[in-house]
Amino acid sequence: MKKLFSPPPLPSTVSMEFKGRDLISIADISKDDVFRVLKKARTMIPIAQGAKVDERLKGKVMATLFFEASTRTRLSFESAIQRLGGRVLNFGVPEASSVTKGETLADTIRMVEAYSDVLVLRHPQEGAARLAADFSQKPVINAGDGAGQHPTQTLLDLFTIWDEKGVIEGNRVVLLGDLKYGRTVHSLVYALALLGAELTFVAPPTLQMPREIVEMVNELGHKPEEVEDLRKAIRDADVLYVTRIQKERFPDPQEYQSVAGSYRIDLQILRDAKKDVIIMHPLPRVTEIAPEVDRTPYAIYFKQAFNGVPVRMALLSLILGG
Ligand code: NCD
């Protein structure tokens, strides 16, 4: 498909036509484009809730190829296209497809693109979505490639901050957890830096943000704080973005054991937090947020998960020209 950038990505200032585009990395889209998606997403909320009917994508087919587990991303994409009158072609579990017969990703993509108008791909290998886009004439949306990128999660995270706080710029966003293997934070910090938020990284020392991502953020003129003291970081946070330790990405199970359960957000640790802090999490959570936090006004992770529907509706509608 039309390529805007090849890696390493550079910040874009020019708004590009969305129609027919791939979305592989968050660095593929400019600041103006981000706000185009967010503003359109806001208009999609009544349709996402089923309160209004709109069939602007009638006749369009979206193929979902998930080579890795997913609940929210796949279902919210499927809900998004169906709420707009389109249909889903679900590849199912990889075990049920010709992948088990040894078919390559490139061949699978060449088939699926012939059956659909847009492809949504999740894959355990970093770079898989970029490869798929190289083989596909139809737009490819990256729904997570290994520890690489997760750009649509970033758009819904940005939407959530914008919706809750009114602005993104100037908010201090504290990112807590597995910053090394978590793809959601890899995409998100780039966008937050581009949009002028302040960043604090809190992680066990072995799970800090990869240097190349810190450098990308530095190139945007931002200097994230890297701290180990969670209490202090929480005091300054406008947004606390918590992540799960990505157990499945550890090459060594012992390395995982050494960090498992090393942080947890509960009512006690939130005592000194700002009264209007919002707590976000891409989900699924394991033990890193105590269930007691769910009842506080700070907890917006379930609303954040809902926001995946209007944001993906906006994106699909822009890409498919609905
Ligand atoms: C995340 C993912 O798959 O990267 N989940 C999601 O898409 N909402 C986060 C995770 O698995 O921890």
PDB file of C-alpha atoms in Angstrom, residues 44-306:
ATOM      1  CA  MET A  44     -19.096   7.873  16.329  1.00  0.00           C
ATOM      2  CA  ILE A  45     -20.014   7.389  20.006  1.00  0.00           C
ATOM      3  CA  PRO A  46     -23.831   7.188  19.557  1.00  0.00           C
ATOM      4  CA  ILE A  47     -23.329   4.677  16.713  1.00  0.00           C
ATOM      5  CA  ALA A  48     -20.859   2.674  18.815  1.00  0.00           C
ATOM      6  CA  GLN A  49     -23.458   2.563  21.592  1.00  0.00           C
ATOM      7  CA  GLY A  50     -26.157   1.377  19.204  1.00  0.00           C
ATOM      8  CA  ALA A  51     -28.217   4.545  19.802  1.00  0.00           C
ATOM      9  CA  LYS A  52     -27.916   5.641  16.166  1.00  0.00           C
ATOM     10  CA  VAL A  53     -27.808   3.618  12.954  1.00  0.00           C
ATOM     11  CA  ASP A  54     -25.265   4.467  10.272  1.00  0.00           C
ATOM     12  CA  GLU A  55     -24.377   2.095   7.454  1.00  0.00           C
ATOM     13  CA  ARG A  56     -21.658   4.089   5.727  1.00  0.00           C
ATOM     14  CA  LEU A  57     -19.437   0.994   5.335  1.00  0.00           C
ATOM     15  CA  LYS A  58     -22.166  -1.224   3.900  1.00  0.00           C
ATOM     16  CA  GLY A  59     -20.644  -3.707   1.459  1.00  0.00           C
ATOM     17  CA  LYS A  60     -17.115  -3.409   2.908  1.00  0.00           C
ATOM     18  CA  VAL A  61     -15.345  -6.492   4.228  1.00  0.00           C
ATOM     19  CA  MET A  62     -12.708  -6.366   6.971  1.00  0.00           C
ATOM     20  CA  ALA A  63     -10.488  -9.429   7.419  1.00  0.00           C
ATOM     21  CA  THR A  64      -9.131 -10.101  10.907  1.00  0.00           C
ATOM     22  CA  LEU A  65      -5.968 -12.197  11.082  1.00  0.00           C
ATOM     23  CA  PHE A  66      -4.993 -12.771  14.691  1.00  0.00           C
ATOM     24  CA  PHE A  67      -1.962 -14.990  15.162  1.00  0.00           C
ATOM     25  CA  GLU A  68      -1.917 -14.043  18.862  1.00  0.00           C
ATOM     26  CA  ALA A  69      -4.578 -13.963  21.570  1.00  0.00           C
ATOM     27  CA  SER A  70      -6.875 -10.951  21.731  1.00  0.00           C
ATOM     28  CA  THR A  71     -10.169  -9.998  23.310  1.00  0.00           C
ATOM     29  CA  ARG A  72     -10.618  -6.239  23.115  1.00  0.00           C
ATOM     30  CA  THR A  73      -8.709  -5.444  19.948  1.00  0.00           C
ATOM     31  CA  ARG A  74     -10.366  -8.071  17.782  1.00  0.00           C
ATOM     32  CA  LEU A  75     -13.871  -7.658  19.175  1.00  0.00           C
ATOM     33  CA  SER A  76     -13.779  -3.865  19.069  1.00  0.00           C
ATOM     34  CA  PHE A  77     -12.582  -3.927  15.450  1.00  0.00           C
ATOM     35  CA  GLU A  78     -15.362  -6.383  14.615  1.00  0.00           C
ATOM     36  CA  SER A  79     -17.947  -4.331  16.461  1.00  0.00           C
ATOM     37  CA  ALA A  80     -16.682  -1.154  14.742  1.00  0.00           C
ATOM     38  CA  ILE A  81     -17.090  -2.449  11.172  1.00  0.00           C
ATOM     39  CA  GLN A  82     -20.415  -4.118  11.909  1.00  0.00           C
ATOM     40  CA  ARG A  83     -21.858  -1.016  13.585  1.00  0.00           C
ATOM     41  CA  LEU A  84     -21.059   0.820  10.322  1.00  0.00           C
ATOM     42  CA  GLY A  85     -22.806  -1.780   8.196  1.00  0.00           C
ATOM     43  CA  GLY A  86     -19.697  -3.676   7.033  1.00  0.00           C
ATOM     44  CA  ARG A  87     -18.821  -7.329   7.473  1.00  0.00           C
ATOM     45  CA  VAL A  88     -16.078  -9.385   9.057  1.00  0.00           C
ATOM     46  CA  LEU A  89     -14.052 -12.169   7.558  1.00  0.00           C
ATOM     47  CA  ASN A  90     -12.455 -13.891  10.505  1.00  0.00           C
ATOM     48  CA  PHE A  91      -9.466 -16.065   9.847  1.00  0.00           C
ATOM     49  CA  GLY A  92     -10.158 -17.841  13.181  1.00  0.00           C
ATOM     50  CA  VAL A  93      -7.399 -19.465  15.184  1.00  0.00           C
ATOM     51  CA  PRO A  94      -4.197 -19.944  13.164  1.00  0.00           C
ATOM     52  CA  GLU A  95      -4.402 -23.715  13.861  1.00  0.00           C
ATOM     53  CA  ALA A  96      -7.553 -23.868  11.728  1.00  0.00           C
ATOM     54  CA  SER A  97      -5.889 -22.281   8.684  1.00  0.00           C
ATOM     55  CA  SER A  98      -3.279 -23.332   6.136  1.00  0.00           C
ATOM     56  CA  VAL A  99      -0.613 -21.808   8.372  1.00  0.00           C
ATOM     57  CA  THR A 100      -0.433 -25.274   9.957  1.00  0.00           C
ATOM     58  CA  LYS A 101       0.431 -26.658   6.499  1.00  0.00           C
ATOM     59  CA  GLY A 102       3.420 -24.326   6.345  1.00  0.00           C
ATOM     60  CA  GLU A 103       1.930 -21.437   4.365  1.00  0.00           C
ATOM     61  CA  THR A 104       3.999 -18.275   4.720  1.00  0.00           C
ATOM     62  CA  LEU A 105       2.570 -15.022   6.030  1.00  0.00           C
ATOM     63  CA  ALA A 106       3.192 -13.424   2.632  1.00  0.00           C
ATOM     64  CA  ASP A 107       1.063 -16.056   0.841  1.00  0.00           C
ATOM     65  CA  THR A 108      -1.667 -15.875   3.476  1.00  0.00           C
ATOM     66  CA  ILE A 109      -1.815 -12.113   3.025  1.00  0.00           C
ATOM     67  CA  ARG A 110      -1.976 -12.387  -0.780  1.00  0.00           C
ATOM     68  CA  MET A 111      -5.029 -14.633  -0.407  1.00  0.00           C
ATOM     69  CA  VAL A 112      -6.852 -12.691   2.252  1.00  0.00           C
ATOM     70  CA  GLU A 113      -6.444  -9.376   0.451  1.00  0.00           C
ATOM     71  CA  ALA A 114      -8.304 -10.876  -2.495  1.00  0.00           C
ATOM     72  CA  TYR A 115     -11.259 -11.608  -0.204  1.00  0.00           C
ATOM     73  CA  SER A 116     -11.505  -8.293   1.660  1.00  0.00           C
ATOM     74  CA  ASP A 117     -11.163  -4.483   1.601  1.00  0.00           C
ATOM     75  CA  VAL A 118      -8.974  -4.008   4.678  1.00  0.00           C
ATOM     76  CA  LEU A 119      -6.785  -6.387   6.716  1.00  0.00           C
ATOM     77  CA  VAL A 120      -6.296  -6.204  10.477  1.00  0.00           C
ATOM     78  CA  LEU A 121      -3.276  -8.213  11.578  1.00  0.00           C
ATOM     79  CA  ARG A 122      -1.883  -9.218  14.960  1.00  0.00           C
ATOM     80  CA  HIS A 123       1.279 -11.260  14.955  1.00  0.00           C
ATOM     81  CA  PRO A 124       3.914 -12.316  17.520  1.00  0.00           C
ATOM     82  CA  GLN A 125       6.785 -11.143  15.314  1.00  0.00           C
ATOM     83  CA  GLU A 126       7.893  -7.533  15.313  1.00  0.00           C
ATOM     84  CA  GLY A 127       7.797  -6.224  11.740  1.00  0.00           C
ATOM     85  CA  ALA A 128       5.109  -8.693  10.578  1.00  0.00           C
ATOM     86  CA  ALA A 129       2.582  -5.945   9.844  1.00  0.00           C
ATOM     87  CA  ARG A 130       5.114  -3.984   7.785  1.00  0.00           C
ATOM     88  CA  LEU A 131       5.852  -7.152   5.803  1.00  0.00           C
ATOM     89  CA  ALA A 132       2.147  -7.818   5.280  1.00  0.00           C
ATOM     90  CA  ALA A 133       1.672  -4.264   4.002  1.00  0.00           C
ATOM     91  CA  ASP A 134       4.474  -4.793   1.497  1.00  0.00           C
ATOM     92  CA  PHE A 135       2.608  -7.783   0.045  1.00  0.00           C
ATOM     93  CA  SER A 136      -0.896  -6.360   0.177  1.00  0.00           C
ATOM     94  CA  GLN A 137      -2.537  -3.965  -2.256  1.00  0.00           C
ATOM     95  CA  LYS A 138      -5.282  -3.455   0.321  1.00  0.00           C
ATOM     96  CA  PRO A 139      -4.724  -1.371   3.467  1.00  0.00           C
ATOM     97  CA  VAL A 140      -3.190  -3.204   6.428  1.00  0.00           C
ATOM     98  CA  ILE A 141      -3.797  -2.127  10.019  1.00  0.00           C
ATOM     99  CA  ASN A 142      -1.327  -3.306  12.641  1.00  0.00           C
ATOM    100  CA  ALA A 143      -3.216  -4.689  15.647  1.00  0.00           C
ATOM    101  CA  GLY A 144       0.045  -5.453  17.484  1.00  0.00           C
ATOM    102  CA  ASP A 145       3.313  -6.923  16.209  1.00  0.00           C
ATOM    103  CA  GLY A 146       5.273  -8.667  18.946  1.00  0.00           C
ATOM    104  CA  ALA A 147       6.932  -6.132  21.235  1.00  0.00           C
ATOM    105  CA  GLY A 148       6.841  -3.604  18.373  1.00  0.00           C
ATOM    106  CA  GLN A 149       3.874  -1.292  17.845  1.00  0.00           C
ATOM    107  CA  HIS A 150       0.158  -1.109  18.583  1.00  0.00           C
ATOM    108  CA  PRO A 151      -0.958   2.098  16.870  1.00  0.00           C
ATOM    109  CA  THR A 152      -4.741   1.691  17.166  1.00  0.00           C
ATOM    110  CA  GLN A 153      -4.404   1.144  20.922  1.00  0.00           C
ATOM    111  CA  THR A 154      -2.474   4.414  20.990  1.00  0.00           C
ATOM    112  CA  LEU A 155      -5.274   6.233  19.180  1.00  0.00           C
ATOM    113  CA  LEU A 156      -7.819   4.985  21.698  1.00  0.00           C
ATOM    114  CA  ASP A 157      -5.494   5.852  24.580  1.00  0.00           C
ATOM    115  CA  LEU A 158      -5.066   9.372  23.210  1.00  0.00           C
ATOM    116  CA  PHE A 159      -8.817   9.660  22.722  1.00  0.00           C
ATOM    117  CA  THR A 160      -9.356   8.643  26.343  1.00  0.00           C
ATOM    118  CA  ILE A 161      -6.903  11.242  27.703  1.00  0.00           C
ATOM    119  CA  TRP A 162      -8.316  13.945  25.426  1.00  0.00           C
ATOM    120  CA  ASP A 163     -11.893  13.070  26.379  1.00  0.00           C
ATOM    121  CA  GLU A 164     -11.199  12.920  30.111  1.00  0.00           C
ATOM    122  CA  LYS A 165      -8.791  15.846  30.431  1.00  0.00           C
ATOM    123  CA  GLY A 166      -9.890  18.107  27.572  1.00  0.00           C
ATOM    124  CA  VAL A 167      -6.298  18.372  26.306  1.00  0.00           C
ATOM    125  CA  ILE A 168      -3.311  16.090  25.877  1.00  0.00           C
ATOM    126  CA  GLU A 169      -0.568  18.714  25.931  1.00  0.00           C
ATOM    127  CA  GLY A 170       0.888  19.514  29.351  1.00  0.00           C
ATOM    128  CA  ASN A 171      -0.456  16.424  31.150  1.00  0.00           C
ATOM    129  CA  ARG A 172       2.118  14.406  33.043  1.00  0.00           C
ATOM    130  CA  VAL A 173       1.648  10.788  31.993  1.00  0.00           C
ATOM    131  CA  VAL A 174       3.314   8.232  34.247  1.00  0.00           C
ATOM    132  CA  LEU A 175       3.859   4.918  32.461  1.00  0.00           C
ATOM    133  CA  LEU A 176       4.269   2.028  34.852  1.00  0.00           C
ATOM    134  CA  GLY A 177       5.257  -1.580  34.302  1.00  0.00           C
ATOM    135  CA  ASP A 178       6.802  -3.562  31.497  1.00  0.00           C
ATOM    136  CA  LEU A 179       8.122  -0.766  29.322  1.00  0.00           C
ATOM    137  CA  LYS A 180      10.609  -3.107  27.657  1.00  0.00           C
ATOM    138  CA  TYR A 181       8.260  -5.618  26.049  1.00  0.00           C
ATOM    139  CA  GLY A 182       4.961  -3.675  26.122  1.00  0.00           C
ATOM    140  CA  ARG A 183       4.048  -2.599  22.592  1.00  0.00           C
ATOM    141  CA  THR A 184       1.222  -0.340  23.766  1.00  0.00           C
ATOM    142  CA  VAL A 185       3.668   1.944  25.570  1.00  0.00           C
ATOM    143  CA  HIS A 186       6.152   1.885  22.679  1.00  0.00           C
ATOM    144  CA  SER A 187       3.538   3.433  20.398  1.00  0.00           C
ATOM    145  CA  LEU A 188       1.988   5.643  23.036  1.00  0.00           C
ATOM    146  CA  VAL A 189       5.088   7.493  24.268  1.00  0.00           C
ATOM    147  CA  TYR A 190       5.989   8.565  20.744  1.00  0.00           C
ATOM    148  CA  ALA A 191       2.523  10.047  20.221  1.00  0.00           C
ATOM    149  CA  LEU A 192       2.436  11.671  23.661  1.00  0.00           C
ATOM    150  CA  ALA A 193       5.782  13.336  23.042  1.00  0.00           C
ATOM    151  CA  LEU A 194       4.574  14.504  19.621  1.00  0.00           C
ATOM    152  CA  LEU A 195       1.476  16.009  21.234  1.00  0.00           C
ATOM    153  CA  GLY A 196       3.377  17.740  24.040  1.00  0.00           C
ATOM    154  CA  ALA A 197       2.625  15.615  27.126  1.00  0.00           C
ATOM    155  CA  GLU A 198       5.234  15.186  29.902  1.00  0.00           C
ATOM    156  CA  LEU A 199       6.463  11.634  30.423  1.00  0.00           C
ATOM    157  CA  THR A 200       7.643   9.656  33.453  1.00  0.00           C
ATOM    158  CA  PHE A 201       8.768   6.043  33.105  1.00  0.00           C
ATOM    159  CA  VAL A 202       8.536   3.783  36.169  1.00  0.00           C
ATOM    160  CA  ALA A 203       9.710   0.198  35.726  1.00  0.00           C
ATOM    161  CA  PRO A 204      11.818  -2.485  37.324  1.00  0.00           C
ATOM    162  CA  PRO A 205      15.380  -1.678  36.101  1.00  0.00           C
ATOM    163  CA  THR A 206      15.424  -4.653  33.707  1.00  0.00           C
ATOM    164  CA  LEU A 207      12.110  -3.605  32.130  1.00  0.00           C
ATOM    165  CA  GLN A 208      12.840   0.061  31.373  1.00  0.00           C
ATOM    166  CA  MET A 209      11.979   1.640  28.052  1.00  0.00           C
ATOM    167  CA  PRO A 210      14.249   0.515  25.156  1.00  0.00           C
ATOM    168  CA  ARG A 211      16.954   3.083  24.348  1.00  0.00           C
ATOM    169  CA  GLU A 212      15.853   3.508  20.736  1.00  0.00           C
ATOM    170  CA  ILE A 213      12.392   4.587  21.868  1.00  0.00           C
ATOM    171  CA  VAL A 214      13.831   7.013  24.421  1.00  0.00           C
ATOM    172  CA  GLU A 215      15.987   8.429  21.611  1.00  0.00           C
ATOM    173  CA  MET A 216      12.966   8.865  19.335  1.00  0.00           C
ATOM    174  CA  VAL A 217      11.238  10.775  22.119  1.00  0.00           C
ATOM    175  CA  ASN A 218      14.386  12.867  22.695  1.00  0.00           C
ATOM    176  CA  GLU A 219      14.437  13.736  19.005  1.00  0.00           C
ATOM    177  CA  LEU A 220      10.965  15.191  19.448  1.00  0.00           C
ATOM    178  CA  GLY A 221      12.489  17.517  22.066  1.00  0.00           C
ATOM    179  CA  HIS A 222      11.280  15.607  25.126  1.00  0.00           C
ATOM    180  CA  LYS A 223      13.249  14.352  28.064  1.00  0.00           C
ATOM    181  CA  PRO A 224      11.261  11.680  29.924  1.00  0.00           C
ATOM    182  CA  GLU A 225      11.976  11.155  33.617  1.00  0.00           C
ATOM    183  CA  GLU A 226      13.011   7.604  34.493  1.00  0.00           C
ATOM    184  CA  VAL A 227      12.313   6.852  38.143  1.00  0.00           C
ATOM    185  CA  GLU A 228      12.133   3.893  40.457  1.00  0.00           C
ATOM    186  CA  ASP A 229      10.135   5.570  43.232  1.00  0.00           C
ATOM    187  CA  LEU A 230       6.537   4.783  42.355  1.00  0.00           C
ATOM    188  CA  ARG A 231       5.063   6.853  45.232  1.00  0.00           C
ATOM    189  CA  LYS A 232       6.754  10.021  44.105  1.00  0.00           C
ATOM    190  CA  ALA A 233       5.791   9.430  40.475  1.00  0.00           C
ATOM    191  CA  ILE A 234       2.145   8.887  41.440  1.00  0.00           C
ATOM    192  CA  ARG A 235       2.023  12.198  43.346  1.00  0.00           C
ATOM    193  CA  ASP A 236       2.860  14.110  40.165  1.00  0.00           C
ATOM    194  CA  ALA A 237       0.711  12.078  37.759  1.00  0.00           C
ATOM    195  CA  ASP A 238      -2.239  13.478  35.800  1.00  0.00           C
ATOM    196  CA  VAL A 239      -2.508  10.133  34.037  1.00  0.00           C
ATOM    197  CA  LEU A 240      -1.227   6.837  35.418  1.00  0.00           C
ATOM    198  CA  TYR A 241      -0.875   4.276  32.609  1.00  0.00           C
ATOM    199  CA  VAL A 242      -0.360   0.815  34.075  1.00  0.00           C
ATOM    200  CA  THR A 243       0.755  -2.207  32.058  1.00  0.00           C
ATOM    201  CA  ARG A 244       0.999  -5.940  32.556  1.00  0.00           C
ATOM    202  CA  ILE A 245       4.325  -7.730  32.583  1.00  0.00           C
ATOM    203  CA  GLN A 246       4.419  -9.390  29.149  1.00  0.00           C
ATOM    204  CA  LYS A 247       5.213 -12.879  30.424  1.00  0.00           C
ATOM    205  CA  GLU A 248       4.972 -14.455  26.961  1.00  0.00           C
ATOM    206  CA  ARG A 249       7.797 -12.277  25.602  1.00  0.00           C
ATOM    207  CA  PHE A 250      10.470 -13.230  28.155  1.00  0.00           C
ATOM    208  CA  PRO A 251      13.130 -15.429  26.589  1.00  0.00           C
ATOM    209  CA  ASP A 252      14.036 -16.724  30.063  1.00  0.00           C
ATOM    210  CA  PRO A 253      11.290 -17.767  32.550  1.00  0.00           C
ATOM    211  CA  GLN A 254      13.655 -16.962  35.433  1.00  0.00           C
ATOM    212  CA  GLU A 255      13.919 -13.380  34.249  1.00  0.00           C
ATOM    213  CA  TYR A 256      10.120 -13.225  34.442  1.00  0.00           C
ATOM    214  CA  GLN A 257      10.058 -14.738  37.937  1.00  0.00           C
ATOM    215  CA  SER A 258      12.485 -12.069  39.151  1.00  0.00           C
ATOM    216  CA  VAL A 259      10.064  -9.240  38.267  1.00  0.00           C
ATOM    217  CA  ALA A 260       6.620 -10.876  38.570  1.00  0.00           C
ATOM    218  CA  GLY A 261       4.392  -9.041  41.045  1.00  0.00           C
ATOM    219  CA  SER A 262       6.974  -6.287  41.624  1.00  0.00           C
ATOM    220  CA  TYR A 263       4.407  -3.447  41.504  1.00  0.00           C
ATOM    221  CA  ARG A 264       0.728  -3.091  42.315  1.00  0.00           C
ATOM    222  CA  ILE A 265      -1.629  -0.139  42.399  1.00  0.00           C
ATOM    223  CA  ASP A 266      -3.990  -0.231  45.363  1.00  0.00           C
ATOM    224  CA  LEU A 267      -5.933   2.310  47.443  1.00  0.00           C
ATOM    225  CA  GLN A 268      -3.048   2.763  49.834  1.00  0.00           C
ATOM    226  CA  ILE A 269      -0.537   3.823  47.187  1.00  0.00           C
ATOM    227  CA  LEU A 270      -3.107   6.181  45.653  1.00  0.00           C
ATOM    228  CA  ARG A 271      -3.529   8.153  48.902  1.00  0.00           C
ATOM    229  CA  ASP A 272      -1.210  10.957  47.772  1.00  0.00           C
ATOM    230  CA  ALA A 273      -2.389  10.985  44.146  1.00  0.00           C
ATOM    231  CA  LYS A 274      -3.964  14.090  42.584  1.00  0.00           C
ATOM    232  CA  LYS A 275      -7.736  14.131  43.042  1.00  0.00           C
ATOM    233  CA  ASP A 276      -8.292  14.163  39.289  1.00  0.00           C
ATOM    234  CA  VAL A 277      -5.698  11.553  38.292  1.00  0.00           C
ATOM    235  CA  ILE A 278      -6.989   9.024  35.790  1.00  0.00           C
ATOM    236  CA  ILE A 279      -5.785   5.430  35.814  1.00  0.00           C
ATOM    237  CA  MET A 280      -5.546   3.713  32.455  1.00  0.00           C
ATOM    238  CA  HIS A 281      -4.591   0.171  31.445  1.00  0.00           C
ATOM    239  CA  PRO A 282      -4.738  -1.387  27.962  1.00  0.00           C
ATOM    240  CA  LEU A 283      -5.959  -4.615  29.651  1.00  0.00           C
ATOM    241  CA  PRO A 284      -5.813  -7.509  30.286  1.00  0.00           C
ATOM    242  CA  ARG A 285      -4.674  -6.868  33.846  1.00  0.00           C
ATOM    243  CA  VAL A 286      -3.272  -9.606  36.005  1.00  0.00           C
ATOM    244  CA  THR A 287      -2.262  -8.426  39.483  1.00  0.00           C
ATOM    245  CA  GLU A 288      -0.972  -4.918  38.808  1.00  0.00           C
ATOM    246  CA  ILE A 289      -4.201  -3.098  39.722  1.00  0.00           C
ATOM    247  CA  ALA A 290      -6.092  -4.271  42.803  1.00  0.00           C
ATOM    248  CA  PRO A 291      -9.828  -4.814  42.104  1.00  0.00           C
ATOM    249  CA  GLU A 292     -10.640  -2.312  44.921  1.00  0.00           C
ATOM    250  CA  VAL A 293      -9.373   0.459  42.590  1.00  0.00           C
ATOM    251  CA  ASP A 294     -12.165  -0.325  40.104  1.00  0.00           C
ATOM    252  CA  ARG A 295     -14.703   1.445  42.333  1.00  0.00           C
ATOM    253  CA  THR A 296     -12.765   4.723  42.500  1.00  0.00           C
ATOM    254  CA  PRO A 297     -13.419   7.632  40.128  1.00  0.00           C
ATOM    255  CA  TYR A 298      -9.794   7.335  38.986  1.00  0.00           C
ATOM    256  CA  ALA A 299     -10.354   4.006  37.247  1.00  0.00           C
ATOM    257  CA  ILE A 300     -11.231   4.538  33.607  1.00  0.00           C
ATOM    258  CA  TYR A 301      -9.794   1.384  32.047  1.00  0.00           C
ATOM    259  CA  PHE A 302     -13.149  -0.131  31.165  1.00  0.00           C
ATOM    260  CA  LYS A 303     -14.306   3.096  29.547  1.00  0.00           C
ATOM    261  CA  GLN A 304     -10.954   3.159  27.752  1.00  0.00           C
ATOM    262  CA  ALA A 305     -11.702  -0.318  26.391  1.00  0.00           C
ATOM    263  CA  PHE A 306     -15.112   0.879  25.124  1.00  0.00           C
TER     264      PHE A 306
END
